[in-house]
Coordinates of C-alpha atoms and ligand atoms in Angstrom, one line a residue:
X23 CA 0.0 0.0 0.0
X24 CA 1.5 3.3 -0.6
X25 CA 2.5 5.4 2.3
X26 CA 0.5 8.9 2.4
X27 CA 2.0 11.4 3.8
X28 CA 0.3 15.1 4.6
X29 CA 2.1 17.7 3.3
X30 CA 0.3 21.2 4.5
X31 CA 1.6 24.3 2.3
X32 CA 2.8 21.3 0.1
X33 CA 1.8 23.8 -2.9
X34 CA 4.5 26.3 -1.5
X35 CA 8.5 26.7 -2.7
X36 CA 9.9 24.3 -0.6
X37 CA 6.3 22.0 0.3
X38 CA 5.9 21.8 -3.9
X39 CA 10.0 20.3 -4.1
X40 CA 9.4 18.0 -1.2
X41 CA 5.9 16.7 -2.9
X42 CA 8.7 15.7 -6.1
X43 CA 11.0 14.0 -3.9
X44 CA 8.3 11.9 -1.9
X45 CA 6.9 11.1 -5.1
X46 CA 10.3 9.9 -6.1
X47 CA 10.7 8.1 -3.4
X48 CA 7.5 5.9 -3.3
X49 CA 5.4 8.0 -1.1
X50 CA 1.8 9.6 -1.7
X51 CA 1.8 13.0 -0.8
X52 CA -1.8 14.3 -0.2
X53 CA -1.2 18.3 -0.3
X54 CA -3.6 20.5 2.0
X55 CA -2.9 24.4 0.9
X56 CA -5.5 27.5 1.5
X57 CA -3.8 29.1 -1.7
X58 CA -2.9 32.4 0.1
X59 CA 0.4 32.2 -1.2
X60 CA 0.9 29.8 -4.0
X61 CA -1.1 28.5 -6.8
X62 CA -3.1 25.6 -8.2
X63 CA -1.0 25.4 -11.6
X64 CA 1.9 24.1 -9.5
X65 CA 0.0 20.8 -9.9
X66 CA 0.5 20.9 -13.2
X67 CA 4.1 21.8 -12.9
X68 CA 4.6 19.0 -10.6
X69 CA 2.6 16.6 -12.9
X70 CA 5.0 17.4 -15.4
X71 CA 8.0 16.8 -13.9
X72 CA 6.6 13.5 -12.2
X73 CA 4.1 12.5 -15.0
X74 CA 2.0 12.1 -12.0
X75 CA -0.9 14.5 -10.4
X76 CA -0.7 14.5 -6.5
X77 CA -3.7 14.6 -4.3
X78 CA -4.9 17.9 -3.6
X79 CA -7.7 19.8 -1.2
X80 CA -7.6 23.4 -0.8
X81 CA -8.2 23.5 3.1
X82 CA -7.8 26.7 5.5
X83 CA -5.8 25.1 8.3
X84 CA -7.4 28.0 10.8
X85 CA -10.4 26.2 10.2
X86 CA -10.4 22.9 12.4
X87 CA -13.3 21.2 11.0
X88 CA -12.1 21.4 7.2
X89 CA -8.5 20.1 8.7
X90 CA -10.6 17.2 10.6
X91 CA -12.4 16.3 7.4
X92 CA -9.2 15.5 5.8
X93 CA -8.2 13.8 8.3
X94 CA -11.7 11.7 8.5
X95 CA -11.7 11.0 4.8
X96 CA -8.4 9.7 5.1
X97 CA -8.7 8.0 8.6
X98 CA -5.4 4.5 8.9
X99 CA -3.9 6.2 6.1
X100 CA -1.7 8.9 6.9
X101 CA 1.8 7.3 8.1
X102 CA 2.7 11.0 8.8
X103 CA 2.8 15.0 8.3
X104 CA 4.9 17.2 6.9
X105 CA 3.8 21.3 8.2
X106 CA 5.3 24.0 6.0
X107 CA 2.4 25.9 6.2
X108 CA 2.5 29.3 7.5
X109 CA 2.8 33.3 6.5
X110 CA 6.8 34.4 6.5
X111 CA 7.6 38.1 5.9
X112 CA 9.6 39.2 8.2
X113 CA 8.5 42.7 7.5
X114 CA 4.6 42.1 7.1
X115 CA 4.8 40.3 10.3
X116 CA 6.1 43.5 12.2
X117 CA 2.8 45.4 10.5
X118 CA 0.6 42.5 10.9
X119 CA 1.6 40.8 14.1
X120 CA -2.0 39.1 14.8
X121 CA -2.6 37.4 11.4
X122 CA 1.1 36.1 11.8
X123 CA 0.7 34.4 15.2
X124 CA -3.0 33.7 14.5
X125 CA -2.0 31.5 11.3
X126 CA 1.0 30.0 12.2
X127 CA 0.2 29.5 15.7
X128 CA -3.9 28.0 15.5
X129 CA -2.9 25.8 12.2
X130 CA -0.2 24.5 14.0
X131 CA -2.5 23.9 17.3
X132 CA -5.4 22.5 15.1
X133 CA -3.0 20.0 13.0
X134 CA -1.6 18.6 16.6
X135 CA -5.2 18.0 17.8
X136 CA -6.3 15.8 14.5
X137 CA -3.5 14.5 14.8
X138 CA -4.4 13.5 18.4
X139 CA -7.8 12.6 17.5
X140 CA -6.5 10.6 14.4
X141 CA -4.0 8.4 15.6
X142 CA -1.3 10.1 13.3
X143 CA 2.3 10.4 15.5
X144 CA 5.3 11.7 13.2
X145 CA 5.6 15.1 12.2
X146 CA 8.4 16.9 10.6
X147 CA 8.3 21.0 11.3
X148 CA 9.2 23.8 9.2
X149 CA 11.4 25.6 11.6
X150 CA 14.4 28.0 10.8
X151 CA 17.9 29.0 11.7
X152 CA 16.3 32.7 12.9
X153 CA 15.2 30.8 16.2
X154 CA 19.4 31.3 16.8
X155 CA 19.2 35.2 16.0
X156 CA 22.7 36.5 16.4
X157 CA 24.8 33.1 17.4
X158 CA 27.8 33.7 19.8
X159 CA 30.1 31.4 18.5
X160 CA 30.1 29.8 14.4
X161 CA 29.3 27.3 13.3
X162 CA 26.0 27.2 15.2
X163 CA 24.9 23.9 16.6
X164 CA 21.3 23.0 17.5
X165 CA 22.9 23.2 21.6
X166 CA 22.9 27.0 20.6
X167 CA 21.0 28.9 22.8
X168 CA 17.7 30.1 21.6
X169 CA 17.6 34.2 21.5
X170 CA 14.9 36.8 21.3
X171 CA 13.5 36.5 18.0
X172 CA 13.8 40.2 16.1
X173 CA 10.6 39.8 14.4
X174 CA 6.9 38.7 14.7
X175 CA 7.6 36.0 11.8
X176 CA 10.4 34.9 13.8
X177 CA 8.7 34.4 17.4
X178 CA 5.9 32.3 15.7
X179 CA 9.1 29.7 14.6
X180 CA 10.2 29.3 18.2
X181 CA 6.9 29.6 20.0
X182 CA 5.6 26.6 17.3
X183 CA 8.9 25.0 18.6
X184 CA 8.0 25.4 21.9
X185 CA 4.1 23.9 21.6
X186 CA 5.4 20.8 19.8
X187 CA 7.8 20.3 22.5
X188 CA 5.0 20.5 25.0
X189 CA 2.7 18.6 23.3
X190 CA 5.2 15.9 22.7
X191 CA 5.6 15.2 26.4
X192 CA 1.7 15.1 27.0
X193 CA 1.0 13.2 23.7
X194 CA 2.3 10.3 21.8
X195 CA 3.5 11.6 18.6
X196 CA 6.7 11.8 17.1
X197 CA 8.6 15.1 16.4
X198 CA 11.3 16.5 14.4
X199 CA 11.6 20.1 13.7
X200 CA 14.0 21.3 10.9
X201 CA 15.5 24.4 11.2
X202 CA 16.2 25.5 7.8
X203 CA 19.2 28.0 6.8
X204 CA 18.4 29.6 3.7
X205 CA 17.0 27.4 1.1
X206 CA 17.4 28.7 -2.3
X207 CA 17.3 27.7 -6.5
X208 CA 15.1 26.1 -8.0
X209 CA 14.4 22.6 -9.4
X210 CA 16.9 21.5 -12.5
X211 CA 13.7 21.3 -14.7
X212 CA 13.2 25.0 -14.5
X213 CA 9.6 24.1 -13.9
X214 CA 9.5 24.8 -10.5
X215 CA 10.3 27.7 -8.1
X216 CA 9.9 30.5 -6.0
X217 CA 7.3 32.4 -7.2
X218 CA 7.7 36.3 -6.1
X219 CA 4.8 38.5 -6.1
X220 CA 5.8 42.5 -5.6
X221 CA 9.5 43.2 -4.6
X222 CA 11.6 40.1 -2.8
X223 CA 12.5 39.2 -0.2
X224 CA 15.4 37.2 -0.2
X225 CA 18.9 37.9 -2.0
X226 CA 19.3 35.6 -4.7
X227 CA 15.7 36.3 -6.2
X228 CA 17.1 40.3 -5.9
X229 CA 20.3 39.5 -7.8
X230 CA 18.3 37.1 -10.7
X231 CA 15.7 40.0 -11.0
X232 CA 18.4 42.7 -11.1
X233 CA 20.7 40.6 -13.3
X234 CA 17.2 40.3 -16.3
X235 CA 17.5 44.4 -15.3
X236 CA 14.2 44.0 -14.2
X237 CA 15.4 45.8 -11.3
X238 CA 18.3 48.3 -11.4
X239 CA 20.8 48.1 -9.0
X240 CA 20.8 45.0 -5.7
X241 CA 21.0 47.0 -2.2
X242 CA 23.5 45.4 -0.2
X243 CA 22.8 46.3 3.7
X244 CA 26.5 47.6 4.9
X245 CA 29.8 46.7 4.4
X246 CA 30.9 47.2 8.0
X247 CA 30.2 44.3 9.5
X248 CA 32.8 42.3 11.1
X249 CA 33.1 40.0 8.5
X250 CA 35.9 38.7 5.7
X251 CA 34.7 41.3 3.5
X252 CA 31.9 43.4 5.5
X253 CA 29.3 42.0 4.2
X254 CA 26.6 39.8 5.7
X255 CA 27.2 35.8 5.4
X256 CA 24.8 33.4 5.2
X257 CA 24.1 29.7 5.0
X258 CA 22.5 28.8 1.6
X259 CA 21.2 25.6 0.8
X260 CA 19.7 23.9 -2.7
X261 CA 15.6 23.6 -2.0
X262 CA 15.9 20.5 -3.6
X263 CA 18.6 19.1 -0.4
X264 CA 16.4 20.5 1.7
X265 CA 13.3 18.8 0.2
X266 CA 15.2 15.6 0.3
X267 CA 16.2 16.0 4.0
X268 CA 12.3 15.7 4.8
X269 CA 12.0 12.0 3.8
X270 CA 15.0 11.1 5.9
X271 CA 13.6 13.5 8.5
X272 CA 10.0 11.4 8.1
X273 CA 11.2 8.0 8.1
X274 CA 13.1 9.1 11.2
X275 CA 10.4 10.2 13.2
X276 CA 8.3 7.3 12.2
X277 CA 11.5 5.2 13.6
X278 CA 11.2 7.4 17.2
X279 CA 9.2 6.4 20.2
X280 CA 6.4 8.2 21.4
X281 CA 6.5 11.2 23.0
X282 CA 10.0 12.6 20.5
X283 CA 11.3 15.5 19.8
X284 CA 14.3 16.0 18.0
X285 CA 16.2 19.3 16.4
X286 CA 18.2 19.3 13.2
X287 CA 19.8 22.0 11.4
X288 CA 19.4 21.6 7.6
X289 CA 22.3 23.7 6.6
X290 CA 25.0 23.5 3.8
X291 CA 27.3 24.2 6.5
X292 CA 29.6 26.9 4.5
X293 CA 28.4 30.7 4.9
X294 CA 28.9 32.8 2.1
X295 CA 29.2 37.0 2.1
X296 CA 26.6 39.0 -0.4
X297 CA 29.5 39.6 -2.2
X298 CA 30.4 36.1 -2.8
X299 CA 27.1 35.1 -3.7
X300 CA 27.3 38.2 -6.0
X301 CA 30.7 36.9 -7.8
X302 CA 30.0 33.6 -7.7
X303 CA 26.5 34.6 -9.6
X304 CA 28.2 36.3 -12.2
X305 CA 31.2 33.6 -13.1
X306 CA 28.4 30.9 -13.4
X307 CA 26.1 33.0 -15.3
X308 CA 28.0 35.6 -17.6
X309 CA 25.9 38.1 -15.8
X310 CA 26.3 41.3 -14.1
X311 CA 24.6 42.4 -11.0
X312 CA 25.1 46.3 -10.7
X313 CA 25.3 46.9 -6.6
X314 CA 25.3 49.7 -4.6
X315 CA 26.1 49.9 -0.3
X316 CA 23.2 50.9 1.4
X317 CA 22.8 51.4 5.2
X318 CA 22.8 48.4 7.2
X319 CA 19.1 46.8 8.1
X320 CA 17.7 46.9 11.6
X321 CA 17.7 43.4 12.6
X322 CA 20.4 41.7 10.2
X323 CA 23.0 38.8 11.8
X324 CA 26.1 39.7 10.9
X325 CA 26.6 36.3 10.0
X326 CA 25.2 32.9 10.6
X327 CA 26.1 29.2 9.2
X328 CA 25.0 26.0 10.3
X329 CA 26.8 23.1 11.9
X330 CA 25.1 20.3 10.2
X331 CA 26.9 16.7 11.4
X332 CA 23.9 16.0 14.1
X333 CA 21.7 15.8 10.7
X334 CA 24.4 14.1 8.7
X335 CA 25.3 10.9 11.5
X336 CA 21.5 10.7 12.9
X337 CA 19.6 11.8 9.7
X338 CA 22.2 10.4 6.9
X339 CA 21.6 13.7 5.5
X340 CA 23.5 15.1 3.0
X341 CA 24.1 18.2 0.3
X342 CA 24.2 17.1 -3.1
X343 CA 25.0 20.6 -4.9
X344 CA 27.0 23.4 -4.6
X345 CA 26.5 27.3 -4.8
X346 CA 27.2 27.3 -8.4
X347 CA 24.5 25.1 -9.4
X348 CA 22.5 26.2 -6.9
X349 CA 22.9 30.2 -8.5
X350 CA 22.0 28.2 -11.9
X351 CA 19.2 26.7 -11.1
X352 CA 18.0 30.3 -9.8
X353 CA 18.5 32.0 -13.0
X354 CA 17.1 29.1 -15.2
X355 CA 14.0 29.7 -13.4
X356 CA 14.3 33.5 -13.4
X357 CA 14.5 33.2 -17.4
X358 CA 11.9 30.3 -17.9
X359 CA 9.5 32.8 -15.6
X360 CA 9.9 35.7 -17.6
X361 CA 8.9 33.6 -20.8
X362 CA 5.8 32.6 -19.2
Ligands
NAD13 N1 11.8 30.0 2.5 C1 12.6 30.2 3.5 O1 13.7 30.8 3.3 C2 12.4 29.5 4.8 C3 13.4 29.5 5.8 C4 13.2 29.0 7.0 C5 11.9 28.4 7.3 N2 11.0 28.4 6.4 C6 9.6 27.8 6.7 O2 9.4 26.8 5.7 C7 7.9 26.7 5.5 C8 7.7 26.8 4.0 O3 8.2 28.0 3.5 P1 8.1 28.4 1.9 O4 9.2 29.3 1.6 O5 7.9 27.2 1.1 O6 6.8 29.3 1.9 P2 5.5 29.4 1.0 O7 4.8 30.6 1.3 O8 6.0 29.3 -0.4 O9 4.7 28.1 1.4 C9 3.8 28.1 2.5 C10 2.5 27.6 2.0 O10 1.6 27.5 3.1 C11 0.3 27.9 2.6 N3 -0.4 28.4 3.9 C12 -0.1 29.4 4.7 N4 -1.0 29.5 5.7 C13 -1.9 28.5 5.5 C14 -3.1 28.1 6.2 N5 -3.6 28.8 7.2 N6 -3.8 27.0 5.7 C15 -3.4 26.4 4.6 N7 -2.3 26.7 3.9 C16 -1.5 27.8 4.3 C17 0.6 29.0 1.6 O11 -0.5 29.2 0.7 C18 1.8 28.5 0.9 O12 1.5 27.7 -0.2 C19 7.3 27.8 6.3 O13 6.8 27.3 7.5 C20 8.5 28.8 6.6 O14 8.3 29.5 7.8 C21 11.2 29.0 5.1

C-alpha cells in the first residue's frame, strides 16, 4: 500500500520540491494548501516533472473542521505529516503581528489535535535557523541557545517549537523540527520555483531579478560588518537538499518512540558573504549584478552558518549541490518565468 503522507503548504517553494522528492521516493503526498500564497497550476508543474498529479484539497488550516475532514476521509492512512504551512515576511509580520501568530500558531495547534484525534504520531516541522538570531560562537549547533526573536515572523518559529515540545511530552507523537538556513534555486527542470509577487524578499531572487534588469541596481545592507569582507554571510542551501532531507527527517520520526522530539539543522554548513554570492552569480552566469552599499538593516545577523553533522550521523543527511549550481538553477528559473 502506498505510504500517504500530509504535506500542509505542500503547494508552497519548498512544500511543492518536497511533494517531487516523496513522489520519487515511493510516497503519496496528499497536499492541503488554503492558496494564500501559491497557486493551483503548481500541480500541473509538478505533474510534469513526475508525469503524476498529487492529491490535492484546498483547506484553510485556521479552520479545524475542514482540517478534521481531511483527516476523517483519510482515517489509517496517513503514516505521517509534513507542516510547512504558515505566513513568513519578516516585514509584514512587524505590521501585521495578529494574522502572523493567529496562522501559524492555531494551524499548527489544530494540526496537533487531529492529529491527536486521528492516531497520526510523526511530524516533521518547518522551523528555521532565525530561532538562533545572532549566534555567539560559528558554526552554530542546535545546543545554541535560543535568543529573542527580532521579528513577529520569527517568534511564531520558536513559540511553534515550543508547543510541539509541550505537546510531545503530553502526547504520543513523534517530532522533528528542521531548522532551515536559507533554502534557495530552483528545481533542475526549471519548472518549479519560487514564485515572487511584488519586490523580494530574499537575495538571490534580488540578484536574478536585477541581473534580467528588471530591477536596477541590488542593495547590499552595509559593508561594516565584522566579517571577511563586510558584508553579511549566510548559509544557503539547494531547495531540492532541503526537500530531500524531509523523507530522511519522516522516516526518522516514524522510527522514534512516542513522546520525540528532535532538532536538526538543515544547513549547507559553508556561509557565504553577499558579495560572494554576488561573484559567484556572475562567473556561473556571464551576468552582471550592478550593486550599490546601502545602510545596514535593523535586525540583520552579521553572519550565521549552520553546523550540520547532528543531521548528517543521525539523519544520513547530506548536500548534493553546490553554490554554483544552486545560483544556476536560480536563473534558469528567473529566465523560464519571464517567458511565461
Ligand atoms: N523559504 C525560506 O527561506 C524559509 C526559511 C526557514 C523556514 N521556512 C519555513 O518553511 C515553510 C515553507 O516556506 P516556503 O518558503 O515554502 O513558503 P511558501 O509561502 O512558499 O509556502 C507556504 C504555503 O503555506 C500555505 N499556507 C499558509 N497559511 C496557510 C493556512 N492557514 N492554511 C493552509 N495553507 C496555508 C501558503 O498558501 C503556501 O503555499 C514555512 O513554514 C516557513 O516558515 C522557510
Amino acid at each position: 500500500m502506498a505510504k500517504k503522507v500530509l504535506v500542509t503548504g505542500g503547494l508552497g517553494y519548498i512544500g511543492s520540491h518536497t511533494v517531487i522528492e516523496l513522489m520519487n521516493q515511493g510516497y503519496e503526498p496528499l497536499i492541503i494548501d488554503n492558496l494564500s500564497n501559491s497557486e493551483v497550476s503548481v500541480l500541473d508543474r509538478i505533474e510534469k516533472i513526475t508525469g503524476k498529479r498529487p492529491e490535492f484539497q484546498q483547506i484553510e488550516m485556521r479552520d479545524k473542521e475542514q482540517l478534521q475532514e481531511v483527516f476523517w476521509s483519510n482515517n489509517n492512512q496517513i503514516v505521517g505529516v509534513i507542516h510547512f504551512a504558515a505566513v513568513l515576511l519578516v516585514g509584514e509580520s512587524v505590521e501585521q503581528p495578529l494574522h502572523y501568530y493567529f496562522n501559524n500558531l492555531t494551524s499548527t495547534i489544530n494540526l496537533l489535535e487531529c492529529m491527536n484525534e486521528f492516531d497520526v504520531k510523526p511530524i516533521v516541522f518547518s522551523s528555521s535557523c532565525t530561532v538562533y538570531g545572532n549566534p555567539d560562537q560559528l558554526p552554530v549547533s542546535e545546543n545554541a541557545p535560543i535568543k529573542a526573536a527580532v521579528s513577529p515572523y520569527g517568534n511564531t518559529k520558536k513559540v511553534c517549537e515550543d508547543i510541539l515540545k509541550d505537546a510531545s511530552v503530553a502526547h504520543p507523537i513523534k517530532v522533528v523540527s528542521l531548522r532551515y538556513f536559507n533554502p534557495i534555486g530552483a528545481h533542475k527542470s526549471a519548472l518549479l520555483g519560487e514564485f515572487q509577487s511584488g519586490p523580494p524578499h530574499h537575495l538571490v531572487p534580488f540578484i536574478t531579478e536585477t541581473a534580467t534588469g528588471k530591477r536596477a541596481k541590488l542593495n547590499i545592507f552595509g559593508d561594516d560588518w565584522n566579517t571577511a569582507d563586510g558584508t553579511c554571510v549566510r548559509d544557503y542551501i539547494h531547495v531540492s537538499d532541503v526537500a530531500e532531507a524531509h523523507i530522511n527527517a519522516m522516516e526518522y520520526a516514524i522510527k522514534q518512540d512516542d513522546n520525540s522530539f528532535n532538532v536538526f539543522n538543515i544547513g549547507s554548513g559553508n556561509g557565504y558573504s553577499v558579495l560572494e554570492m554576488v561573484k559567484s552569480f556572475e562567473k556561473t552566469t556571464g551576468k552582471q549584478v550592478p550593486y550599490q552599499i546601502v545602510a545596514r538593516r535593523p535586525g540583520d545577523v552579521e553572519a550565521v552558518y549552520a553546523d550540520n553533522t547532528k543531521a548528517i550521523k543521525e539523519l544520513n543527511f547530506k548536500t548534493k549541490r553546490g553554490i554554483d549550481e544552486m545560483l544556476k538553477s536560480a536563473w534558469d528559473w528567473e529566465q523560464a518565468l519571464a517567458k511565461q
